């Protein structure tokens, strides 16, 4: 029995910008990435890490220097972009202003010579799907940003691409609208069984949309895993910091305790003695007003309201502790700015980072 190949299989892909005679910057270094049918994979990473280059290489818009891009098991070398059967939606979704909504969505279908009746049926169906039923004759200029985004999405879905690629799909929209659209998109891709490769620099978007996230750094994959896996166990200090964790440090561990700048921190049972890189989640930093006289002490420098908790930025000031530390506190017990607090740690929220 032969296993079904992944829909997209990127093997050892390297992309170098510049001419053959004057090779320049290598934007991708031997990337390996497979995307299964019906899977949504989000590529996440700082600006310049190679996310767009990866999309463009898969789409056939950028020349691949080494390695192979396979779609449904077939090598795409020499296959032009418009014959790859992939849909693309870029950040600046550039609808055609002189065409109405229906004309925009039908654009790709005309290129594929789909008969008129079938085109009209599909346009209507897609408008229903993206929540704009009956909008065929509306002028593009009369649409809000969110509505334009939906039309752009319908346009990229119209030719029924086997792989849909999104580059910062919700980049231009307000947070509130993004949060709503991301939930709708996920549902839509599920219902349609679309395979999606999306690129974003927005963590919240990636984590909400993806079955699997890929975190890139300097043209290489730093980590890949489910959103929960990546969130629970960042592969290294770069990923941890990229995800917004600040309490990352190197420390010597002896007998279950790590000597950190913030004082002695308990580590998970079984952690071997020696030098390690540690992440202490904000939820693993306990603060108490008053508290024991010994042990780390800190002053609350800033508080950020995070919906169901308050994030505190602490400055350690005594008891063998120094430097800044982030702590998550329940709303009701969060101390105010300037308060002096005692600090404790919860070993269950301390992660020993590999490498
Ligand atoms: P991201 O999408 O993660 O922001 P890009 O893939 O756009 O990253 O860029 C990766 C690297 O390649 C960056 O250093 C960028 O400056 C460089 N780069 C991108 N496009 C070109 C190009 N057309 N010519 C030369 N360098 C480029």
GROMACS .gro file of C-alpha atoms and ligand atoms in nm:
model
  382
    1UNK     CA    1   0.000   0.000   0.000
    2UNK     CA    2   0.134   0.344  -0.085
    3UNK     CA    3   0.057   0.629   0.150
    4UNK     CA    4  -0.107   0.940   0.002
    5UNK     CA    5   0.165   1.202  -0.043
    6UNK     CA    6   0.115   1.533   0.139
    7UNK     CA    7  -0.059   1.789  -0.080
    8UNK     CA    8   0.242   2.016  -0.048
    9UNK     CA    9   0.590   1.883   0.009
   10UNK     CA   10   0.874   2.136   0.024
   11UNK     CA   11   1.209   1.959   0.033
   12UNK     CA   12   1.538   2.131   0.101
   13UNK     CA   13   1.429   2.455  -0.064
   14UNK     CA   14   1.688   2.731  -0.080
   15UNK     CA   15   1.620   3.074  -0.230
   16UNK     CA   16   1.894   3.328  -0.290
   17UNK     CA   17   1.809   3.675  -0.418
   18UNK     CA   18   2.042   3.845  -0.662
   19UNK     CA   19   2.164   3.754  -1.009
   20UNK     CA   20   2.354   3.438  -1.096
   21UNK     CA   21   2.673   3.636  -1.142
   22UNK     CA   22   2.627   3.838  -0.824
   23UNK     CA   23   2.445   3.614  -0.576
   24UNK     CA   24   2.312   3.811  -0.283
   25UNK     CA   25   2.107   3.735   0.018
   26UNK     CA   26   1.994   3.379   0.096
   27UNK     CA   27   1.635   3.419   0.218
   28UNK     CA   28   1.559   3.045   0.264
   29UNK     CA   29   1.810   2.782   0.376
   30UNK     CA   30   1.706   2.427   0.286
   31UNK     CA   31   1.346   2.443   0.409
   32UNK     CA   32   1.158   2.114   0.462
   33UNK     CA   33   0.784   2.147   0.512
   34UNK     CA   34   0.491   1.918   0.433
   35UNK     CA   35   0.125   2.021   0.440
   36UNK     CA   36  -0.137   1.744   0.443
   37UNK     CA   37  -0.464   1.764   0.253
   38UNK     CA   38  -0.725   1.966   0.449
   39UNK     CA   39  -0.463   2.102   0.686
   40UNK     CA   40  -0.420   2.471   0.772
   41UNK     CA   41  -0.058   2.563   0.837
   42UNK     CA   42   0.042   2.913   0.946
   43UNK     CA   43   0.395   3.036   0.900
   44UNK     CA   44   0.486   3.287   1.165
   45UNK     CA   45   0.802   3.488   1.221
   46UNK     CA   46   0.953   3.832   1.245
   47UNK     CA   47   0.971   4.058   0.943
   48UNK     CA   48   1.245   3.945   0.704
   49UNK     CA   49   1.252   3.584   0.826
   50UNK     CA   50   1.154   3.450   0.482
   51UNK     CA   51   0.778   3.388   0.514
   52UNK     CA   52   0.674   3.560   0.191
   53UNK     CA   53   0.967   3.409   0.004
   54UNK     CA   54   0.846   3.065   0.107
   55UNK     CA   55   0.496   3.137  -0.027
   56UNK     CA   56   0.634   3.279  -0.348
   57UNK     CA   57   0.860   2.977  -0.398
   58UNK     CA   58   0.563   2.741  -0.358
   59UNK     CA   59   0.350   2.954  -0.592
   60UNK     CA   60   0.621   2.960  -0.858
   61UNK     CA   61   0.673   3.336  -0.834
   62UNK     CA   62   1.030   3.312  -0.709
   63UNK     CA   63   1.304   3.097  -0.851
   64UNK     CA   64   1.412   2.809  -0.628
   65UNK     CA   65   1.792   2.777  -0.615
   66UNK     CA   66   1.805   2.426  -0.469
   67UNK     CA   67   1.552   2.173  -0.347
   68UNK     CA   68   1.210   2.065  -0.471
   69UNK     CA   69   0.849   2.180  -0.442
   70UNK     CA   70   0.602   1.893  -0.490
   71UNK     CA   71   0.226   1.938  -0.518
   72UNK     CA   72   0.027   1.616  -0.481
   73UNK     CA   73   0.353   1.430  -0.536
   74UNK     CA   74   0.446   1.612  -0.858
   75UNK     CA   75   0.763   1.813  -0.895
   76UNK     CA   76   0.674   2.173  -0.985
   77UNK     CA   77   1.011   2.262  -1.139
   78UNK     CA   78   0.937   2.445  -1.462
   79UNK     CA   79   0.561   2.463  -1.394
   80UNK     CA   80   0.450   2.829  -1.423
   81UNK     CA   81   0.253   2.988  -1.140
   82UNK     CA   82  -0.080   2.989  -1.323
   83UNK     CA   83  -0.061   2.614  -1.386
   84UNK     CA   84   0.010   2.510  -1.028
   85UNK     CA   85  -0.352   2.513  -0.914
   86UNK     CA   86  -0.276   2.727  -0.612
   87UNK     CA   87  -0.482   3.026  -0.500
   88UNK     CA   88  -0.311   3.334  -0.368
   89UNK     CA   89  -0.439   3.614  -0.152
   90UNK     CA   90  -0.196   3.888  -0.065
   91UNK     CA   91  -0.210   4.151   0.205
   92UNK     CA   92  -0.294   4.438  -0.029
   93UNK     CA   93  -0.580   4.238  -0.175
   94UNK     CA   94  -0.611   4.471  -0.474
   95UNK     CA   95  -0.959   4.421  -0.601
   96UNK     CA   96  -1.021   4.561  -0.949
   97UNK     CA   97  -1.188   4.896  -0.876
   98UNK     CA   98  -1.358   4.918  -1.217
   99UNK     CA   99  -1.532   4.581  -1.174
  100UNK     CA  100  -1.821   4.515  -0.937
  101UNK     CA  101  -1.804   4.249  -0.667
  102UNK     CA  102  -1.936   3.976  -0.896
  103UNK     CA  103  -1.687   4.072  -1.169
  104UNK     CA  104  -1.401   4.052  -0.923
  105UNK     CA  105  -1.493   3.705  -0.801
  106UNK     CA  106  -1.560   3.579  -1.154
  107UNK     CA  107  -1.223   3.701  -1.281
  108UNK     CA  108  -1.033   3.375  -1.225
  109UNK     CA  109  -1.324   3.169  -1.358
  110UNK     CA  110  -1.321   3.357  -1.688
  111UNK     CA  111  -0.949   3.287  -1.716
  112UNK     CA  112  -1.031   2.917  -1.673
  113UNK     CA  113  -1.307   2.946  -1.939
  114UNK     CA  114  -1.584   2.831  -1.703
  115UNK     CA  115  -1.927   2.873  -1.874
  116UNK     CA  116  -2.126   3.182  -1.778
  117UNK     CA  117  -2.410   3.005  -1.595
  118UNK     CA  118  -2.172   2.798  -1.386
  119UNK     CA  119  -1.974   3.115  -1.310
  120UNK     CA  120  -2.285   3.297  -1.187
  121UNK     CA  121  -2.384   3.002  -0.972
  122UNK     CA  122  -2.038   2.982  -0.815
  123UNK     CA  123  -2.016   3.355  -0.752
  124UNK     CA  124  -2.353   3.348  -0.571
  125UNK     CA  125  -2.246   3.046  -0.368
  126UNK     CA  126  -1.917   3.208  -0.266
  127UNK     CA  127  -2.087   3.532  -0.166
  128UNK     CA  128  -2.317   3.330   0.059
  129UNK     CA  129  -2.015   3.155   0.205
  130UNK     CA  130  -1.827   3.473   0.290
  131UNK     CA  131  -2.135   3.636   0.436
  132UNK     CA  132  -2.217   3.883   0.156
  133UNK     CA  133  -2.520   3.725  -0.009
  134UNK     CA  134  -2.654   3.911  -0.311
  135UNK     CA  135  -2.363   4.160  -0.327
  136UNK     CA  136  -2.279   4.082  -0.693
  137UNK     CA  137  -2.360   4.427  -0.832
  138UNK     CA  138  -2.210   4.635  -0.552
  139UNK     CA  139  -1.920   4.864  -0.641
  140UNK     CA  140  -1.592   4.768  -0.478
  141UNK     CA  141  -1.545   5.126  -0.358
  142UNK     CA  142  -1.866   5.106  -0.152
  143UNK     CA  143  -1.736   4.818   0.060
  144UNK     CA  144  -1.579   4.842   0.404
  145UNK     CA  145  -1.228   4.703   0.462
  146UNK     CA  146  -1.367   4.381   0.608
  147UNK     CA  147  -1.609   4.338   0.318
  148UNK     CA  148  -1.330   4.388   0.066
  149UNK     CA  149  -1.127   4.125   0.245
  150UNK     CA  150  -1.419   3.883   0.214
  151UNK     CA  151  -1.451   3.954  -0.159
  152UNK     CA  152  -1.076   3.900  -0.205
  153UNK     CA  153  -1.111   3.569  -0.025
  154UNK     CA  154  -1.407   3.466  -0.242
  155UNK     CA  155  -1.205   3.560  -0.551
  156UNK     CA  156  -0.912   3.341  -0.446
  157UNK     CA  157  -1.146   3.049  -0.363
  158UNK     CA  158  -1.347   3.072  -0.687
  159UNK     CA  159  -1.123   2.857  -0.911
  160UNK     CA  160  -1.129   2.593  -0.630
  161UNK     CA  161  -0.753   2.587  -0.579
  162UNK     CA  162  -0.612   2.267  -0.432
  163UNK     CA  163  -0.392   2.482  -0.211
  164UNK     CA  164  -0.490   2.827  -0.089
  165UNK     CA  165  -0.205   3.054   0.014
  166UNK     CA  166  -0.267   3.364   0.220
  167UNK     CA  167  -0.007   3.634   0.286
  168UNK     CA  168  -0.104   3.842   0.589
  169UNK     CA  169  -0.469   3.783   0.501
  170UNK     CA  170  -0.612   4.007   0.771
  171UNK     CA  171  -0.316   4.243   0.795
  172UNK     CA  172  -0.501   4.567   0.724
  173UNK     CA  173  -0.798   4.517   0.952
  174UNK     CA  174  -0.884   4.632   1.302
  175UNK     CA  175  -0.818   4.389   1.582
  176UNK     CA  176  -1.186   4.339   1.651
  177UNK     CA  177  -1.272   4.256   1.292
  178UNK     CA  178  -0.969   4.028   1.263
  179UNK     CA  179  -1.073   3.830   1.568
  180UNK     CA  180  -1.417   3.773   1.418
  181UNK     CA  181  -1.296   3.697   1.065
  182UNK     CA  182  -1.035   3.451   1.183
  183UNK     CA  183  -1.302   3.238   1.347
  184UNK     CA  184  -1.515   3.255   1.032
  185UNK     CA  185  -1.221   3.164   0.811
  186UNK     CA  186  -1.138   2.861   1.017
  187UNK     CA  187  -1.496   2.741   0.991
  188UNK     CA  188  -1.504   2.813   0.618
  189UNK     CA  189  -1.185   2.617   0.549
  190UNK     CA  190  -1.321   2.328   0.753
  191UNK     CA  191  -1.651   2.327   0.564
  192UNK     CA  192  -1.480   2.346   0.225
  193UNK     CA  193  -1.198   2.107   0.315
  194UNK     CA  194  -0.949   2.363   0.180
  195UNK     CA  195  -0.579   2.309   0.233
  196UNK     CA  196  -0.424   2.635   0.349
  197UNK     CA  197  -0.073   2.772   0.385
  198UNK     CA  198  -0.091   3.115   0.547
  199UNK     CA  199   0.177   3.362   0.644
  200UNK     CA  200   0.139   3.614   0.921
  201UNK     CA  201   0.345   3.807   1.171
  202UNK     CA  202   0.047   3.815   1.406
  203UNK     CA  203   0.068   3.541   1.666
  204UNK     CA  204  -0.293   3.559   1.776
  205UNK     CA  205  -0.409   3.520   1.417
  206UNK     CA  206  -0.179   3.224   1.351
  207UNK     CA  207  -0.271   3.046   1.671
  208UNK     CA  208  -0.643   3.093   1.610
  209UNK     CA  209  -0.634   2.983   1.246
  210UNK     CA  210  -0.380   2.703   1.231
  211UNK     CA  211  -0.385   2.329   1.285
  212UNK     CA  212  -0.008   2.362   1.285
  213UNK     CA  213   0.223   2.660   1.314
  214UNK     CA  214   0.571   2.696   1.168
  215UNK     CA  215   0.797   2.955   1.328
  216UNK     CA  216   1.071   3.095   1.108
  217UNK     CA  217   1.395   3.266   1.193
  218UNK     CA  218   1.647   3.397   0.939
  219UNK     CA  219   1.531   3.170   0.657
  220UNK     CA  220   1.515   2.855   0.870
  221UNK     CA  221   1.238   2.679   1.059
  222UNK     CA  222   1.286   2.735   1.431
  223UNK     CA  223   0.991   2.519   1.537
  224UNK     CA  224   0.685   2.345   1.400
  225UNK     CA  225   0.398   2.199   1.599
  226UNK     CA  226   0.036   2.244   1.699
  227UNK     CA  227  -0.043   2.582   1.853
  228UNK     CA  228  -0.071   2.417   2.195
  229UNK     CA  229   0.260   2.233   2.160
  230UNK     CA  230   0.445   2.544   2.053
  231UNK     CA  231   0.284   2.752   2.324
  232UNK     CA  232   0.349   2.493   2.596
  233UNK     CA  233   0.703   2.406   2.489
  234UNK     CA  234   0.883   2.669   2.282
  235UNK     CA  235   1.179   2.500   2.111
  236UNK     CA  236   1.432   2.758   2.220
  237UNK     CA  237   1.486   3.103   2.367
  238UNK     CA  238   1.421   3.271   2.029
  239UNK     CA  239   1.077   3.112   1.995
  240UNK     CA  240   0.994   3.184   2.359
  241UNK     CA  241   1.085   3.552   2.318
  242UNK     CA  242   0.906   3.571   1.982
  243UNK     CA  243   0.591   3.443   2.150
  244UNK     CA  244   0.621   3.733   2.391
  245UNK     CA  245   0.766   3.556   2.693
  246UNK     CA  246   1.013   3.775   2.878
  247UNK     CA  247   1.120   3.558   3.168
  248UNK     CA  248   1.389   3.365   2.981
  249UNK     CA  249   1.732   3.313   3.135
  250UNK     CA  250   2.029   3.080   3.157
  251UNK     CA  251   2.083   2.929   3.497
  252UNK     CA  252   2.276   2.659   3.684
  253UNK     CA  253   2.050   2.391   3.829
  254UNK     CA  254   2.142   2.194   4.141
  255UNK     CA  255   1.908   1.966   4.334
  256UNK     CA  256   1.591   2.090   4.170
  257UNK     CA  257   1.668   2.459   4.212
  258UNK     CA  258   1.794   2.704   3.948
  259UNK     CA  259   2.015   2.999   4.042
  260UNK     CA  260   1.854   3.275   3.834
  261UNK     CA  261   1.887   3.653   3.848
  262UNK     CA  262   1.547   3.649   4.021
  263UNK     CA  263   1.666   3.421   4.301
  264UNK     CA  264   1.637   3.044   4.334
  265UNK     CA  265   1.362   2.905   4.113
  266UNK     CA  266   1.232   2.549   4.150
  267UNK     CA  267   1.251   2.345   3.828
  268UNK     CA  268   1.030   2.052   3.720
  269UNK     CA  269   1.114   1.717   3.887
  270UNK     CA  270   1.375   1.516   3.696
  271UNK     CA  271   1.563   1.818   3.560
  272UNK     CA  272   1.930   1.714   3.561
  273UNK     CA  273   2.188   1.931   3.734
  274UNK     CA  274   2.388   2.161   3.507
  275UNK     CA  275   2.348   2.474   3.296
  276UNK     CA  276   2.004   2.518   3.136
  277UNK     CA  277   1.800   2.782   2.961
  278UNK     CA  278   1.473   2.838   3.142
  279UNK     CA  279   1.142   3.000   3.068
  280UNK     CA  280   0.921   3.097   3.360
  281UNK     CA  281   0.568   3.160   3.239
  282UNK     CA  282   0.410   3.472   3.388
  283UNK     CA  283   0.149   3.243   3.546
  284UNK     CA  284   0.433   3.071   3.733
  285UNK     CA  285   0.534   3.390   3.913
  286UNK     CA  286   0.331   3.441   4.228
  287UNK     CA  287   0.321   3.775   4.400
  288UNK     CA  288   0.209   3.846   4.752
  289UNK     CA  289   0.168   4.178   4.920
  290UNK     CA  290   0.356   4.159   5.248
  291UNK     CA  291   0.462   3.793   5.248
  292UNK     CA  292   0.776   3.644   5.401
  293UNK     CA  293   1.061   3.878   5.474
  294UNK     CA  294   1.316   3.642   5.313
  295UNK     CA  295   1.309   3.558   4.944
  296UNK     CA  296   1.289   3.775   4.635
  297UNK     CA  297   1.121   4.112   4.665
  298UNK     CA  298   1.001   4.337   4.388
  299UNK     CA  299   0.822   4.661   4.305
  300UNK     CA  300   0.534   4.670   4.055
  301UNK     CA  301   0.649   4.896   3.770
  302UNK     CA  302   0.356   4.852   3.529
  303UNK     CA  303   0.024   4.673   3.498
  304UNK     CA  304  -0.147   4.570   3.175
  305UNK     CA  305  -0.508   4.464   3.175
  306UNK     CA  306  -0.544   4.139   2.977
  307UNK     CA  307  -0.912   4.063   3.000
  308UNK     CA  308  -0.916   3.777   3.251
  309UNK     CA  309  -0.593   3.867   3.429
  310UNK     CA  310  -0.346   4.148   3.486
  311UNK     CA  311   0.009   4.126   3.359
  312UNK     CA  312   0.256   4.286   3.598
  313UNK     CA  313   0.602   4.406   3.515
  314UNK     CA  314   0.806   4.364   3.831
  315UNK     CA  315   1.145   4.508   3.911
  316UNK     CA  316   1.324   4.285   4.154
  317UNK     CA  317   1.485   4.490   4.429
  318UNK     CA  318   1.609   4.258   4.700
  319UNK     CA  319   1.629   3.918   4.863
  320UNK     CA  320   1.893   3.802   4.613
  321UNK     CA  321   1.691   3.912   4.311
  322UNK     CA  322   1.746   4.172   4.039
  323UNK     CA  323   1.615   4.254   3.693
  324UNK     CA  324   1.268   4.258   3.543
  325UNK     CA  325   1.015   3.982   3.574
  326UNK     CA  326   0.668   3.939   3.431
  327UNK     CA  327   0.386   3.799   3.642
  328UNK     CA  328   0.024   3.716   3.565
  329UNK     CA  329  -0.219   3.794   3.845
  330UNK     CA  330  -0.591   3.734   3.894
  331UNK     CA  331  -0.788   4.056   3.852
  332UNK     CA  332  -0.908   4.071   4.209
  333UNK     CA  333  -0.572   4.028   4.382
  334UNK     CA  334  -0.347   4.226   4.147
  335UNK     CA  335  -0.138   4.481   4.337
  336UNK     CA  336  -0.123   4.840   4.212
  337UNK     CA  337   0.165   5.021   4.046
  338UNK     CA  338   0.442   5.103   4.294
  339UNK     CA  339   0.339   4.829   4.539
  340UNK     CA  340   0.619   4.633   4.709
  341UNK     CA  341   0.562   4.258   4.684
  342UNK     CA  342   0.717   3.924   4.774
  343UNK     CA  343   0.781   3.688   4.480
  344UNK     CA  344   0.743   3.309   4.462
  345UNK     CA  345   0.764   3.056   4.178
  346UNK     CA  346   0.564   2.755   4.069
  347UNK     CA  347   0.784   2.474   3.926
  348UNK     CA  348   0.496   2.347   3.709
  349UNK     CA  349   0.513   2.669   3.506
  350UNK     CA  350   0.888   2.658   3.456
  351UNK     CA  351   0.997   2.517   3.117
  352UNK     CA  352   1.348   2.388   3.053
  353UNK     CA  353   1.419   2.496   2.695
  354UNK     CA  354   1.620   2.256   2.478
  355UNK     CA  355   1.956   2.359   2.337
  356LIG     P1  356   0.909   3.808   0.552
  356LIG     O1  357   0.795   3.772   0.461
  356LIG     O2  358   0.927   3.711   0.664
  356LIG     O3  359   0.903   3.950   0.601
  356LIG     P2  360   1.069   3.799   0.310
  356LIG     O4  361   1.052   3.661   0.255
  356LIG     O5  362   0.990   3.908   0.248
  356LIG     O6  363   1.045   3.795   0.468
  356LIG     O7  364   1.221   3.839   0.303
  356LIG     C1  365   1.326   3.754   0.347
  356LIG     C2  366   1.461   3.821   0.320
  356LIG     O8  367   1.483   3.832   0.181
  356LIG     C3  368   1.469   3.962   0.376
  356LIG     O9  369   1.600   3.982   0.424
  356LIG     C4  370   1.441   4.049   0.255
  356LIG    O10  371   1.506   4.173   0.266
  356LIG     C5  372   1.499   3.967   0.142
  356LIG     N1  373   1.425   3.987   0.015
  356LIG     C6  374   1.293   3.968  -0.005
  356LIG     N2  375   1.259   3.992  -0.134
  356LIG     C7  376   1.374   4.029  -0.197
  356LIG     C8  377   1.408   4.065  -0.332
  356LIG     N3  378   1.315   4.070  -0.428
  356LIG     N4  379   1.536   4.096  -0.357
  356LIG     C9  380   1.631   4.089  -0.264
  356LIG     N5  381   1.608   4.056  -0.135
  356LIG    C10  382   1.480   4.024  -0.101
   0.00000   0.00000   0.00000
